[in-house]
Amino acid sequence: MAKLVERRAARVAANYKRVIKRMDNQWHALDDSRVSVVKEVLAWLGHPDQNLKIIHIAGTNGKSSTGAMLGAILLANGYSFGHFSSPYILSDREQITVNDDMISKSDFLRHYQTLVACFKRHGVDANHLTYFEYFTVISLMHFAENAVDFVIFEAGLGGLRDATNAINPPLLTVFTKISVDHQLSIGRNLKDIAENESAIIKPGTVVIDYAGQDMTVHRILKAKAEAVGAEWFVHEQGQIIIANTTPAGMDLMINGTSGYFLSMPGAFQVHNFGIVLQIKAALKAMGYTFTTEQTRTGLANVSLIGRMNYHPEKNILFDAAHNVDGMTGLVAALNAWHLKIKPTLILGVLKDKDYHEMLDLIIPVVQRVITVTPKNKSRALSAEALAATIITSYPKVEVEIASDASAAISLAMRVRESSQALIVVTGSFYTLGALQKDDRI
């Protein structure tokens, strides 16, 4: 019997790998037709999005952290939730979860076969959707099948042409901080990017904006909400004070009340938590209930792979800071901890990012850098090229090149001054993804 189960699991795994490999992995970020294609597919399926209470989240930074905090609080208060997020780090199935459990390979294949059969009935082939579009649609199918109470639905790239924009008006439309990123895909400047992101605002939805949003961005989002007939949520901001911060997390005071522990370090996470408190207030206004005690429990149990993940037994911090804003937040956290020894940095970046400014931020606060090549053949800056850039610009910093992520971790643990010296692994989701083989994160 055990062998039969093993053979079946191996067969499912092989089929899953084959299906994923066949998918079109391009973003088609400038193709205006893609959202219409996804809308049509959802219509063919009977609109699985229509009966879901979707909380659609867009923005440049903080989407997944905001979603993870919200999910933990929902779950602690007795609500089930589906979460669609990207990119993944260890497994692409991380992108579709129900109550933090990844979709199984067999469930994914079952939904995929339903889609392929649907395509056949409508005279199109299996390549009718791209990889990201498949995951977007299958997530909605999976959440509908599981009858979750809420769906946390993260936009992938911008808003206008993003596959997640194909859904019917969601319950809430939420914006995290919007800043300059992906200029070649969604906008040349902050105004263009904000207009692209604002395209997810639909009639009848309730819009929640990040409290510290750039005023230009804020005005664009609010004008869009007014233009389409969406409700702009106004809520008095609660006061959140960091009482203590360590690599393991932060003790918080909310409106003068202590006893809150956020198991995600980094002062920037307080801004994301502020968005979560707004979402909670909006849901309470709609009649949903939350208790202080359960909210505290949820906050203390937030977990998100690759976002300020601290491993105390090895004194290693993993963070997928992949742009200037992300790196700014990471550096602020490192400075707040007043470390006695400067960290050893394992760094890998993408060549289409503003990595020079990222280096200006992170290099002054580290002792040495071990460069690696991220797990993205077309976009990765090679470890050798990154090392050459650092040596030229920062000649006083020790720089070494690692052949792969496993070698980088081993080297960092060997050369750091002591086990009290923190190792920081960062630069890209794909840098952390390169650690997959060793299951180190």
C-alpha positions in Angstrom: 0.0 0.0 0.0 2.8 2.4 0.9 4.5 1.7 -2.4 1.3 2.5 -4.3 1.0 5.8 -2.5 4.6 6.6 -3.3 4.2 5.7 -6.9 1.0 7.8 -7.2 2.8 10.8 -5.5 5.7 10.5 -7.9 3.4 10.4 -10.9 1.5 13.5 -9.6 4.8 15.3 -9.0 6.0 14.4 -12.5 2.8 15.5 -14.2 2.8 18.8 -12.1 6.4 19.5 -13.2 5.5 18.8 -16.8 2.5 21.1 -16.8 4.4 24.0 -15.1 7.3 23.6 -17.6 4.8 23.9 -20.6 3.3 27.2 -19.4 4.2 30.5 -21.0 6.3 32.2 -18.4 6.3 35.7 -19.9 4.5 38.6 -18.2 3.2 40.3 -21.4 3.2 43.4 -19.2 2.5 45.8 -22.1 -0.2 43.7 -23.7 -3.6 45.5 -23.3 -5.5 42.4 -24.3 -4.5 40.1 -21.5 -7.0 41.2 -18.8 -9.9 40.8 -21.3 -8.6 37.2 -21.9 -8.7 36.4 -18.2 -12.1 38.0 -17.8 -13.5 35.8 -20.6 -12.0 32.7 -19.0 -13.6 33.6 -15.6 -16.9 34.0 -17.4 -16.5 30.6 -19.1 -16.0 29.1 -15.6 -19.2 30.8 -14.2 -17.4 33.7 -12.5 -15.8 32.0 -9.5 -14.7 35.4 -8.2 -18.3 36.7 -7.9 -19.2 34.8 -4.7 -15.9 35.5 -3.0 -15.2 38.4 -0.5 -12.0 39.6 -2.1 -9.6 42.0 -0.6 -7.5 43.2 -3.6 -4.1 44.5 -2.6 -1.8 46.5 -4.9 1.3 48.6 -4.4 5.1 48.5 -4.8 6.2 47.2 -1.4 4.5 45.5 1.5 1.7 43.6 -0.3 2.7 40.2 1.0 3.6 41.4 4.5 0.3 43.2 4.7 -1.5 40.1 3.4 0.3 37.8 5.9 -0.6 40.0 8.9 -4.2 40.2 7.8 -4.4 36.5 7.2 -3.0 35.7 10.6 -5.5 38.1 12.3 -8.4 36.7 10.3 -7.5 33.1 11.1 -7.1 33.9 14.8 -10.6 35.5 14.9 -12.2 32.4 13.3 -12.3 33.4 9.7 -10.9 31.2 6.9 -9.0 32.8 4.1 -7.4 32.2 0.7 -4.2 34.1 -0.2 -2.9 34.6 -3.7 0.6 36.2 -3.8 3.7 36.4 -5.9 6.5 35.8 -6.5 7.3 32.6 -4.7 10.6 31.7 -3.1 10.8 27.9 -2.4 7.8 26.5 -4.2 5.5 28.1 -6.8 2.6 26.6 -4.9 3.3 29.2 -2.2 1.3 31.6 -4.4 -2.0 29.8 -3.6 -2.8 29.0 0.0 -5.8 28.4 2.1 -5.3 29.2 5.8 -1.6 29.2 5.1 -1.6 25.7 3.5 -0.3 25.5 0.0 -2.5 24.1 -2.8 -1.5 20.5 -3.3 -0.1 19.3 -6.6 -3.1 17.1 -7.2 -5.6 19.9 -6.6 -3.6 22.2 -8.9 -3.6 19.5 -11.6 -7.3 18.9 -11.2 -8.1 22.6 -11.6 -5.7 22.8 -14.6 -7.5 19.9 -16.3 -10.8 21.6 -15.7 -9.4 24.7 -17.4 -8.0 22.7 -20.4 -11.3 21.0 -20.9 -13.0 24.4 -20.8 -10.6 25.8 -23.4 -11.2 22.8 -25.7 -15.0 23.5 -25.5 -14.3 27.1 -26.6 -11.9 26.3 -29.3 -8.6 27.5 -27.8 -5.5 25.5 -26.7 -3.8 25.1 -23.4 -1.5 28.1 -24.0 -4.5 30.4 -23.9 -3.3 31.6 -20.5 0.2 32.5 -19.3 1.8 31.0 -16.2 0.8 34.0 -14.0 -2.7 34.0 -15.5 -3.1 30.3 -14.8 -2.2 30.7 -11.2 -4.5 33.7 -10.9 -7.5 31.8 -12.3 -6.7 28.5 -10.5 -6.4 30.4 -7.2 -10.0 31.7 -7.6 -11.2 28.2 -8.5 -9.5 26.8 -5.4 -10.8 29.5 -3.1 -14.3 29.1 -4.4 -14.2 25.3 -4.0 -13.0 25.8 -0.4 -15.7 28.4 0.4 -13.3 30.6 2.2 -14.6 33.6 4.2 -12.2 36.0 2.7 -9.7 36.1 -0.2 -6.5 38.2 0.1 -5.7 38.8 -3.5 -2.3 40.5 -4.4 -1.7 42.2 -7.7 1.4 40.9 -9.4 2.7 43.8 -11.5 1.0 47.2 -11.4 -2.7 47.2 -11.9 -3.9 48.1 -15.4 -2.7 45.1 -17.3 -2.3 42.7 -14.3 -4.3 39.5 -14.5 -5.8 40.1 -11.0 -7.6 43.1 -12.5 -10.0 40.8 -14.3 -12.0 40.2 -11.2 -15.4 41.7 -10.5 -15.5 44.6 -8.0 -13.9 43.3 -4.8 -15.1 43.9 -1.2 -12.0 46.1 -0.5 -9.3 47.6 -2.7 -6.2 48.3 -0.7 -3.0 50.2 -1.6 0.3 49.7 0.1 3.1 52.2 -0.5 3.5 53.0 -4.2 7.0 54.0 -5.3 9.2 53.9 -8.5 9.8 50.4 -9.7 9.3 48.4 -12.9 9.6 51.6 -15.0 9.9 49.7 -18.2 6.6 47.9 -17.6 4.1 50.1 -15.7 5.3 53.7 -15.9 8.3 56.0 -16.3 7.6 58.0 -13.2 5.6 58.0 -10.0 2.6 59.6 -11.6 2.5 57.1 -14.4 2.9 54.2 -11.9 0.1 55.5 -9.7 -2.2 55.8 -12.6 -1.4 52.2 -13.6 -2.0 50.9 -10.1 -5.3 52.9 -9.7 -6.8 50.9 -12.6 -7.8 48.2 -10.1 -10.3 50.5 -8.5 -13.8 49.4 -9.5 -17.3 50.8 -8.9 -18.8 49.9 -5.5 -15.6 48.7 -3.9 -14.2 50.3 -0.7 -10.8 51.8 -1.1 -8.1 51.9 1.6 -4.9 53.8 1.1 -1.5 53.6 2.9 -1.4 56.5 5.4 2.0 57.7 4.3 1.3 57.6 0.6 3.0 60.2 -1.6 0.5 63.1 -2.0 0.7 62.9 -5.8 -0.1 59.2 -5.6 -2.8 59.8 -3.0 -4.6 62.4 -5.2 -4.5 60.1 -8.2 -6.0 57.1 -6.3 -8.7 59.3 -4.7 -9.6 60.9 -8.0 -10.0 57.5 -9.6 -12.2 56.3 -6.7 -14.5 59.3 -7.1 -14.6 58.9 -10.9 -15.7 55.3 -10.9 -18.0 55.5 -7.9 -15.9 53.7 -5.3 -16.1 54.5 -1.6 -13.0 56.1 -0.1 -12.6 54.7 3.4 -11.8 57.4 6.0 -10.6 56.1 9.4 -8.7 57.9 12.2 -5.3 56.5 12.2 -4.4 54.6 15.4 -1.1 55.4 17.1 1.4 52.6 16.9 4.6 52.8 19.0 7.5 50.4 18.9 8.4 49.6 22.5 11.2 47.2 21.6 12.6 45.7 18.5 14.9 42.7 17.9 15.5 40.4 14.9 12.8 38.2 16.3 10.1 40.9 16.1 8.7 44.0 17.8 6.7 44.8 21.0 4.1 47.4 20.0 1.8 49.8 21.8 -1.5 50.6 20.0 -3.3 53.7 21.1 -1.5 53.4 24.5 -2.3 49.8 25.0 0.7 47.4 25.3 0.8 43.6 25.0 1.1 43.4 21.2 4.0 41.4 19.7 4.5 41.4 15.9 6.6 38.4 14.9 8.0 40.3 11.9 11.0 42.6 12.6 11.7 45.9 10.9 10.1 49.3 11.7 8.7 49.5 8.2 6.4 46.6 9.1 4.5 49.0 11.4 3.4 50.9 8.3 2.1 47.7 6.8 0.4 46.9 10.1 -1.3 50.3 10.0 -2.9 49.3 6.7 -4.1 46.1 8.3 -5.7 48.0 11.2 -7.6 50.1 8.5 -8.8 46.9 6.8 -9.9 45.5 10.2 -11.8 48.8 10.9 -13.5 48.6 7.5 -14.5 45.0 8.0 -15.9 45.8 11.5 -17.9 48.6 9.9 -19.4 45.9 7.6 -20.4 43.8 10.6 -17.5 41.4 11.0 -16.2 40.9 14.6 -12.7 40.9 15.9 -11.5 40.6 19.5 -8.4 42.2 21.0 -7.1 39.0 22.4 -7.4 37.0 19.2 -5.9 39.9 17.2 -2.9 39.8 19.5 -2.6 36.0 19.0 -2.7 36.4 15.3 -0.1 39.2 15.2 2.3 37.1 17.3 2.0 34.2 14.8 2.6 36.0 11.5 4.9 34.0 9.2 6.0 34.8 5.7 8.8 33.1 3.9 11.7 35.4 2.9 10.3 38.7 4.4 12.5 39.5 7.5 12.7 35.8 8.4 15.1 35.5 11.4 16.6 32.2 12.3 18.0 32.5 15.8 19.7 29.2 15.9 22.1 30.2 13.1 21.7 34.0 13.5 20.7 34.5 9.9 18.2 37.0 8.5 16.5 36.4 5.1 14.8 39.3 3.5 13.8 39.7 -0.2 14.5 43.5 -0.3 14.6 43.9 -4.1 14.4 47.6 -4.7 15.5 50.9 -3.1 12.4 51.1 -0.8 12.9 47.5 0.4 16.6 48.0 1.1 15.9 51.3 2.9 13.6 49.4 5.3 16.1 46.6 5.8 18.9 49.0 6.6 16.7 50.9 9.0 16.0 47.7 10.9 19.7 46.8 11.1 20.5 50.2 12.5 17.7 50.0 15.0 19.1 46.8 16.5 22.4 48.4 17.4 24.4 45.3 16.5 27.8 45.0 18.2 29.3 43.5 15.1 28.6 44.6 11.5 26.7 41.8 9.6 28.1 39.6 6.8 26.0 40.2 3.7 25.0 37.6 1.1 23.8 39.6 -1.9 22.4 38.8 -5.3 20.5 41.4 -7.4 18.7 41.7 -10.8 20.4 43.8 -13.4 17.2 45.7 -14.2 16.9 47.0 -10.7 18.5 50.2 -9.3 21.2 48.1 -7.6 23.7 50.9 -7.4 21.5 52.9 -5.1 20.7 49.7 -3.2 24.4 49.2 -2.7 24.8 52.8 -1.4 22.3 52.0 1.3 23.4 48.5 2.4 27.2 48.5 2.0 28.0 51.1 4.8 26.3 49.0 7.4 28.0 45.6 6.7 31.4 44.1 7.3 31.8 42.1 4.1 29.8 41.0 1.1 29.5 37.5 -0.5 28.0 37.9 -3.9 25.7 35.2 -5.6 23.9 35.0 -8.8 20.1 35.0 -8.4 18.0 32.2 -9.8 16.8 34.1 -12.9 18.8 33.4 -16.0 17.5 36.4 -18.1 17.5 39.1 -15.4 20.2 38.2 -12.9 23.4 40.2 -12.5 26.2 37.7 -12.2 28.0 37.3 -8.9 31.2 38.3 -10.7 29.7 41.5 -12.1 28.2 42.5 -8.8 31.5 41.8 -7.0 33.4 44.0 -9.5 30.9 46.8 -9.0 31.3 46.7 -5.2 35.1 46.5 -5.4 35.2 49.5 -7.7 32.8 51.7 -5.6 33.7 50.4 -2.1 37.3 49.3 -2.1 37.5 49.1 1.8 34.7 46.4 2.0 35.7 42.7 1.9 34.1 41.0 -1.1 34.0 37.3 -2.0 32.2 35.4 -4.8 30.3 32.3 -4.1 29.6 29.7 -6.7 26.1 29.1 -5.4 23.8 29.9 -2.5 24.8 26.9 -0.5 28.5 27.8 -0.8 27.6 31.4 0.2 25.9 30.3 3.4 28.8 28.0 4.3 31.4 30.6 3.6 29.5 33.3 5.6 29.3 31.0 8.6 33.0 30.3 8.3 34.3 33.8 7.9 32.1 35.8 10.2 33.8 37.0 13.4 31.6 34.8 15.7 28.2 33.3 15.9 27.0 36.7 17.3 27.7 38.3 14.0 24.5 38.4 11.9 24.3 37.0 8.4 21.9 38.9 6.1 20.7 37.3 2.8 19.0 39.7 0.5 18.8 41.5 -2.8 16.0 39.6 -4.6 13.3 37.0 -4.3 15.4 35.1 -6.8 18.4 35.2 -4.5 16.4 33.6 -1.7 14.9 31.2 -4.3 18.5 30.0 -5.1 18.5 28.5 -1.5 15.7 26.1 -2.4 17.9 23.0 -2.8 19.2 23.2 0.7 15.8 24.1 2.3 17.7 26.7 4.4 15.0 29.4 4.6 
